[in-house]
PDB file of N, CA and C and ligand atoms in Angstrom:
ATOM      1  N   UNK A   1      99.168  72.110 150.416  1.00 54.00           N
ATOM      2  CA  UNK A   1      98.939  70.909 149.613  1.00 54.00           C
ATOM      3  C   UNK A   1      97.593  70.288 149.956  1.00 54.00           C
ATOM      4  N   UNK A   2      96.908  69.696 148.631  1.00 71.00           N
ATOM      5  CA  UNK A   2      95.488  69.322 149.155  1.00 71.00           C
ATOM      6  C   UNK A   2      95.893  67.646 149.231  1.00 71.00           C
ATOM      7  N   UNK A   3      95.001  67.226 150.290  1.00 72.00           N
ATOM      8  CA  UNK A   3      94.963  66.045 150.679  1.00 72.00           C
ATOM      9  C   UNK A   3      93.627  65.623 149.902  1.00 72.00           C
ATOM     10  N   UNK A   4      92.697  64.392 149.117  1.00 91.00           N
ATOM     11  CA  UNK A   4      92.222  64.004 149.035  1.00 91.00           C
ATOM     12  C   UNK A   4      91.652  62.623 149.365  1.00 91.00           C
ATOM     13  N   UNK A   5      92.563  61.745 149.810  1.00 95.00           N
ATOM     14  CA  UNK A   5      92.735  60.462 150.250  1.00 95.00           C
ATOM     15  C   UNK A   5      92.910  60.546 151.547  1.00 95.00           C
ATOM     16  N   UNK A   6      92.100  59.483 152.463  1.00 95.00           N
ATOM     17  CA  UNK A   6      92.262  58.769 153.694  1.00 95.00           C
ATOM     18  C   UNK A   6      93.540  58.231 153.877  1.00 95.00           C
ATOM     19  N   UNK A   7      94.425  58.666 154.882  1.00 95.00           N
ATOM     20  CA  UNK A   7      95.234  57.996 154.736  1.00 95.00           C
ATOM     21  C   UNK A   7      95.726  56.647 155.430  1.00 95.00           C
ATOM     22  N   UNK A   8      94.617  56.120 155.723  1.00 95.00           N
ATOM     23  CA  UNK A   8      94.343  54.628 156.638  1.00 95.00           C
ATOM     24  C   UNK A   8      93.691  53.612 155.691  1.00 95.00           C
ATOM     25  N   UNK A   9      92.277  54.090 154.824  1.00 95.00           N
ATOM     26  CA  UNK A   9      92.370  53.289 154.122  1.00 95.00           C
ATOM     27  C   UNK A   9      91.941  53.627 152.810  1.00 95.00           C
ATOM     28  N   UNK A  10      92.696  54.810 152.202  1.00 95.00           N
ATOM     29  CA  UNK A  10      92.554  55.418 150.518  1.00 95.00           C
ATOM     30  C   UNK A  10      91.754  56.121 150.168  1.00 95.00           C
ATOM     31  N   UNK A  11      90.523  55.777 150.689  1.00 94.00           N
ATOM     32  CA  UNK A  11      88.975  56.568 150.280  1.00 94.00           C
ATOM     33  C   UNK A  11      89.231  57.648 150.471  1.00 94.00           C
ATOM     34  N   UNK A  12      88.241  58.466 149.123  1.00 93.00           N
ATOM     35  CA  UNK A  12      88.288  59.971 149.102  1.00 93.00           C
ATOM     36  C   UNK A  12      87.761  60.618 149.836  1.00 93.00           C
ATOM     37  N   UNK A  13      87.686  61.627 150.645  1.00 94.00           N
ATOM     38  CA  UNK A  13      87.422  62.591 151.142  1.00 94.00           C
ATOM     39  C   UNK A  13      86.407  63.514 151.017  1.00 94.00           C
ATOM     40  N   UNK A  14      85.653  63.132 150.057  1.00 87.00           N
ATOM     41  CA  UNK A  14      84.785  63.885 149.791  1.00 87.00           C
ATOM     42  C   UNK A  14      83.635  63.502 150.641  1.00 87.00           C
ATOM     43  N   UNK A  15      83.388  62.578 151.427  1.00 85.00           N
ATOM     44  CA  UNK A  15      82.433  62.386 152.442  1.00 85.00           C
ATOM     45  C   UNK A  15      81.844  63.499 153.925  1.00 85.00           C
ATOM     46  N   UNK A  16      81.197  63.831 154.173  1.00 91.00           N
ATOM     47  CA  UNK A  16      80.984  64.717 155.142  1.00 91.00           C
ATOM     48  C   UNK A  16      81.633  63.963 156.558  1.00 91.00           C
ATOM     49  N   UNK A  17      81.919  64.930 156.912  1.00 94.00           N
ATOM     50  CA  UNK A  17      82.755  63.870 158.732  1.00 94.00           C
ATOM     51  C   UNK A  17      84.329  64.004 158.126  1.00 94.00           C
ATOM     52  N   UNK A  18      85.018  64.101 157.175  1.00 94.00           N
ATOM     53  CA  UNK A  18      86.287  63.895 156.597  1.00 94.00           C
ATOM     54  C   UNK A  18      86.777  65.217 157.555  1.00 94.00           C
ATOM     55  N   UNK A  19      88.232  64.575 157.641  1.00 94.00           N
ATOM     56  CA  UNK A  19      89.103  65.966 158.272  1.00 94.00           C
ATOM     57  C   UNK A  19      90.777  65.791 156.771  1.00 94.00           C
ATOM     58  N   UNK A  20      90.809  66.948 157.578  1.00 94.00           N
ATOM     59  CA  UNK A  20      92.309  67.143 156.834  1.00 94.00           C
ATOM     60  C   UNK A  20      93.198  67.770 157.909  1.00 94.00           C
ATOM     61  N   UNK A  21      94.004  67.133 158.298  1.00 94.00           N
ATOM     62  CA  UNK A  21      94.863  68.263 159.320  1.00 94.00           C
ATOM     63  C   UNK A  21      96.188  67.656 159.025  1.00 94.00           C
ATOM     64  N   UNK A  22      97.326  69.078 159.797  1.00 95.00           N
ATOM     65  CA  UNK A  22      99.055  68.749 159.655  1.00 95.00           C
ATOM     66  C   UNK A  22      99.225  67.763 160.894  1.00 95.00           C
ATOM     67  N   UNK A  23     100.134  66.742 160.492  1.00 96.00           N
ATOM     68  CA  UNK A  23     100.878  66.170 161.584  1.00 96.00           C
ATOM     69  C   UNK A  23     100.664  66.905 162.727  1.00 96.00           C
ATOM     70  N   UNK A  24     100.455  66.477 164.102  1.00 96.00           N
ATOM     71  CA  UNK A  24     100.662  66.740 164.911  1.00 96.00           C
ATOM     72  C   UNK A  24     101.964  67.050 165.495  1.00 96.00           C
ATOM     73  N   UNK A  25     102.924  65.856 165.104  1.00 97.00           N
ATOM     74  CA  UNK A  25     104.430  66.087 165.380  1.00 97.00           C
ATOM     75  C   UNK A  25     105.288  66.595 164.665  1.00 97.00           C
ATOM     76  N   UNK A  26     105.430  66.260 163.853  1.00 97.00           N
ATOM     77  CA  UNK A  26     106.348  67.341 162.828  1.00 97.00           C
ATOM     78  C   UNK A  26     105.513  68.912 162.011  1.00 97.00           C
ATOM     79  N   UNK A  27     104.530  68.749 162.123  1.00 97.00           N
ATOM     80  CA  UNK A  27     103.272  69.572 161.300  1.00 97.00           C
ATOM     81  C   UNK A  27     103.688  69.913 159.823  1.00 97.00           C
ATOM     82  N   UNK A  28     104.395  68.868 159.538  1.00 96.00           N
ATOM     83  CA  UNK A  28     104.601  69.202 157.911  1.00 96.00           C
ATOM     84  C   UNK A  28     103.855  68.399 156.967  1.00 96.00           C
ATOM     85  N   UNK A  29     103.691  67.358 157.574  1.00 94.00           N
ATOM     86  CA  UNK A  29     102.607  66.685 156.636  1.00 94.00           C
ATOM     87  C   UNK A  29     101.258  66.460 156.408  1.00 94.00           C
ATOM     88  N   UNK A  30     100.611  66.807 155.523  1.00 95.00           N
ATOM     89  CA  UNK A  30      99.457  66.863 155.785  1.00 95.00           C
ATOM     90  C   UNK A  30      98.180  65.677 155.471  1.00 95.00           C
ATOM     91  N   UNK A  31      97.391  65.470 156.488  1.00 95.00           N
ATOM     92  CA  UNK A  31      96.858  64.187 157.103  1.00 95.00           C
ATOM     93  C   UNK A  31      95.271  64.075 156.926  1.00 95.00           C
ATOM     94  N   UNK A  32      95.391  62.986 155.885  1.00 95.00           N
ATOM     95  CA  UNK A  32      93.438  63.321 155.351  1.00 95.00           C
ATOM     96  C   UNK A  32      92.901  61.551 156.339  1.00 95.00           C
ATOM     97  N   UNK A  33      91.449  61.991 156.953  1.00 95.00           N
ATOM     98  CA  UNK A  33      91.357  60.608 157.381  1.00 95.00           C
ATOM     99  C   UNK A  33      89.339  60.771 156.988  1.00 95.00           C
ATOM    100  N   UNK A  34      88.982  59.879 156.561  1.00 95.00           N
ATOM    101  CA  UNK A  34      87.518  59.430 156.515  1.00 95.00           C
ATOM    102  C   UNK A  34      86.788  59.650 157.477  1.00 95.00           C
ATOM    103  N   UNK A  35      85.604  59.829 157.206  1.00 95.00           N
ATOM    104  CA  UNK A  35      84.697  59.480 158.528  1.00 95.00           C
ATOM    105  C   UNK A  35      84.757  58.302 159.635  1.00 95.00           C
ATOM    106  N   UNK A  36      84.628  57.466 158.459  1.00 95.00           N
ATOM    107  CA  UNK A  36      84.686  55.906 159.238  1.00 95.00           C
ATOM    108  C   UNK A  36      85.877  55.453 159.727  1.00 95.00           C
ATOM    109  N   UNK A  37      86.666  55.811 159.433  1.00 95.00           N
ATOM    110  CA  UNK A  37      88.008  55.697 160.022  1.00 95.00           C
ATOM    111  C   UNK A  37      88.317  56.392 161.442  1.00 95.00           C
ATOM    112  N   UNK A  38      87.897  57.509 161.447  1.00 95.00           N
ATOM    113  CA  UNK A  38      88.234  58.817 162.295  1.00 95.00           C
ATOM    114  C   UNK A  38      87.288  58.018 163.023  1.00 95.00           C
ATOM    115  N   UNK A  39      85.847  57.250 163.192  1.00 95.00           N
ATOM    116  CA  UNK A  39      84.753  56.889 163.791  1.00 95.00           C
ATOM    117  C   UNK A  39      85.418  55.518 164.196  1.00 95.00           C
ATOM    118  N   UNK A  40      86.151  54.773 163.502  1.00 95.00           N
ATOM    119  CA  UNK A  40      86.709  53.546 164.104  1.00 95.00           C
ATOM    120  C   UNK A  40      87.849  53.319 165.282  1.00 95.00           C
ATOM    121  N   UNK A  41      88.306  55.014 165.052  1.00 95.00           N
ATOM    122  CA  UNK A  41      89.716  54.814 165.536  1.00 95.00           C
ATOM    123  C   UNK A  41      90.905  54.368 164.966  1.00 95.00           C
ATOM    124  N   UNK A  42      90.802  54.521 163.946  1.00 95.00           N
ATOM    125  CA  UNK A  42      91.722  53.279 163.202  1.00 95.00           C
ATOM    126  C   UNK A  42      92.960  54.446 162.879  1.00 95.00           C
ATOM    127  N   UNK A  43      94.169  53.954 163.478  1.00 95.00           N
ATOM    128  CA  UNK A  43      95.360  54.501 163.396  1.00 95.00           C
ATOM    129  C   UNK A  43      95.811  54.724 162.238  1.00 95.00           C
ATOM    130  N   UNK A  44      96.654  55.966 162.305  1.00 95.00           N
ATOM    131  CA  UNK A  44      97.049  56.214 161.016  1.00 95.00           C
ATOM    132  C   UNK A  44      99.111  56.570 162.086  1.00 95.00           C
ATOM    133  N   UNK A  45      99.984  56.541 159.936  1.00 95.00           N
ATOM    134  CA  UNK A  45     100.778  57.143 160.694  1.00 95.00           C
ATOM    135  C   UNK A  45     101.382  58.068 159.613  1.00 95.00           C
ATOM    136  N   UNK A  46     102.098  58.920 160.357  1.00 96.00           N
ATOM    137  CA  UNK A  46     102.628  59.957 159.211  1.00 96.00           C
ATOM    138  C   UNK A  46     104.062  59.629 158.120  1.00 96.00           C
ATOM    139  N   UNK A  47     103.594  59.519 157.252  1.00 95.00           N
ATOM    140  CA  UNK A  47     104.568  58.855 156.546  1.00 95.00           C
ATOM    141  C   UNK A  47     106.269  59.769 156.862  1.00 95.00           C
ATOM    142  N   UNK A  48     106.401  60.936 156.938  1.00 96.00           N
ATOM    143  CA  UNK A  48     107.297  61.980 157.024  1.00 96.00           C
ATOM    144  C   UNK A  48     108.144  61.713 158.602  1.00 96.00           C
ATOM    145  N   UNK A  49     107.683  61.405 159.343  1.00 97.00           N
ATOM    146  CA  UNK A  49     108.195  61.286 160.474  1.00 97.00           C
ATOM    147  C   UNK A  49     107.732  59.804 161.707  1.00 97.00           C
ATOM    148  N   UNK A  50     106.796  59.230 161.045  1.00 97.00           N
ATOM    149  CA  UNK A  50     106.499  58.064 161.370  1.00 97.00           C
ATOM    150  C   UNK A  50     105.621  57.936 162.891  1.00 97.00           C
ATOM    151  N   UNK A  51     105.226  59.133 163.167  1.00 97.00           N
ATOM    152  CA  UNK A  51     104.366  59.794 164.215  1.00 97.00           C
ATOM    153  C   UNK A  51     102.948  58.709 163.920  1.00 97.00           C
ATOM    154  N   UNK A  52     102.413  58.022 165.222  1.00 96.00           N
ATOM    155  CA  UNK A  52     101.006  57.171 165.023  1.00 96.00           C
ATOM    156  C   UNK A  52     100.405  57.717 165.778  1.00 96.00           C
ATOM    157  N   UNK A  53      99.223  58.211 165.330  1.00 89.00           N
ATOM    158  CA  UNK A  53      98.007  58.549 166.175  1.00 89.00           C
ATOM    159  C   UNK A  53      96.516  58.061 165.982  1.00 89.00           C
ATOM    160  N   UNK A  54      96.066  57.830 167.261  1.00 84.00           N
ATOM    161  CA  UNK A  54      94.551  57.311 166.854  1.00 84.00           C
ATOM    162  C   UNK A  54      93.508  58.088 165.639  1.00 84.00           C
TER     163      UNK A  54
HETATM  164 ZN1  LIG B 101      89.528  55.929 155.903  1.00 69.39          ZN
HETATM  165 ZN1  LIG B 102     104.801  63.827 161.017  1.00 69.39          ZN
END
């Protein structure tokens, strides 16, 4: 499944620095975060299992 959206704060992905990766904890969901986000630290959590990571 493609992720296009940040999932901290919506913005698309199409920015360079963007990641896409599976949950860490459950690895079923898959987890788009921004540059600036990923650069802020700014927590996200997995909607599927409720897993928070920086
Ligand atoms: Zn973001
Ligand atoms: Zn999860």
């Amino acid at each position: 499944m493609e992720v296009e959206f940040c999932i901290s704060c919506g913005k698309g992905l199409n920015e360079e620095g963007s990641v896409i990766f599976k949950c860490p904890n459950c690895g079923e969901y898959t987890i788009g975060r921004c540059r600036s986000c990923r650069e802020m630290g700014v927590k996200y959590k997995c909607p599927k299992c409720g897993f928070e990571g920086p």
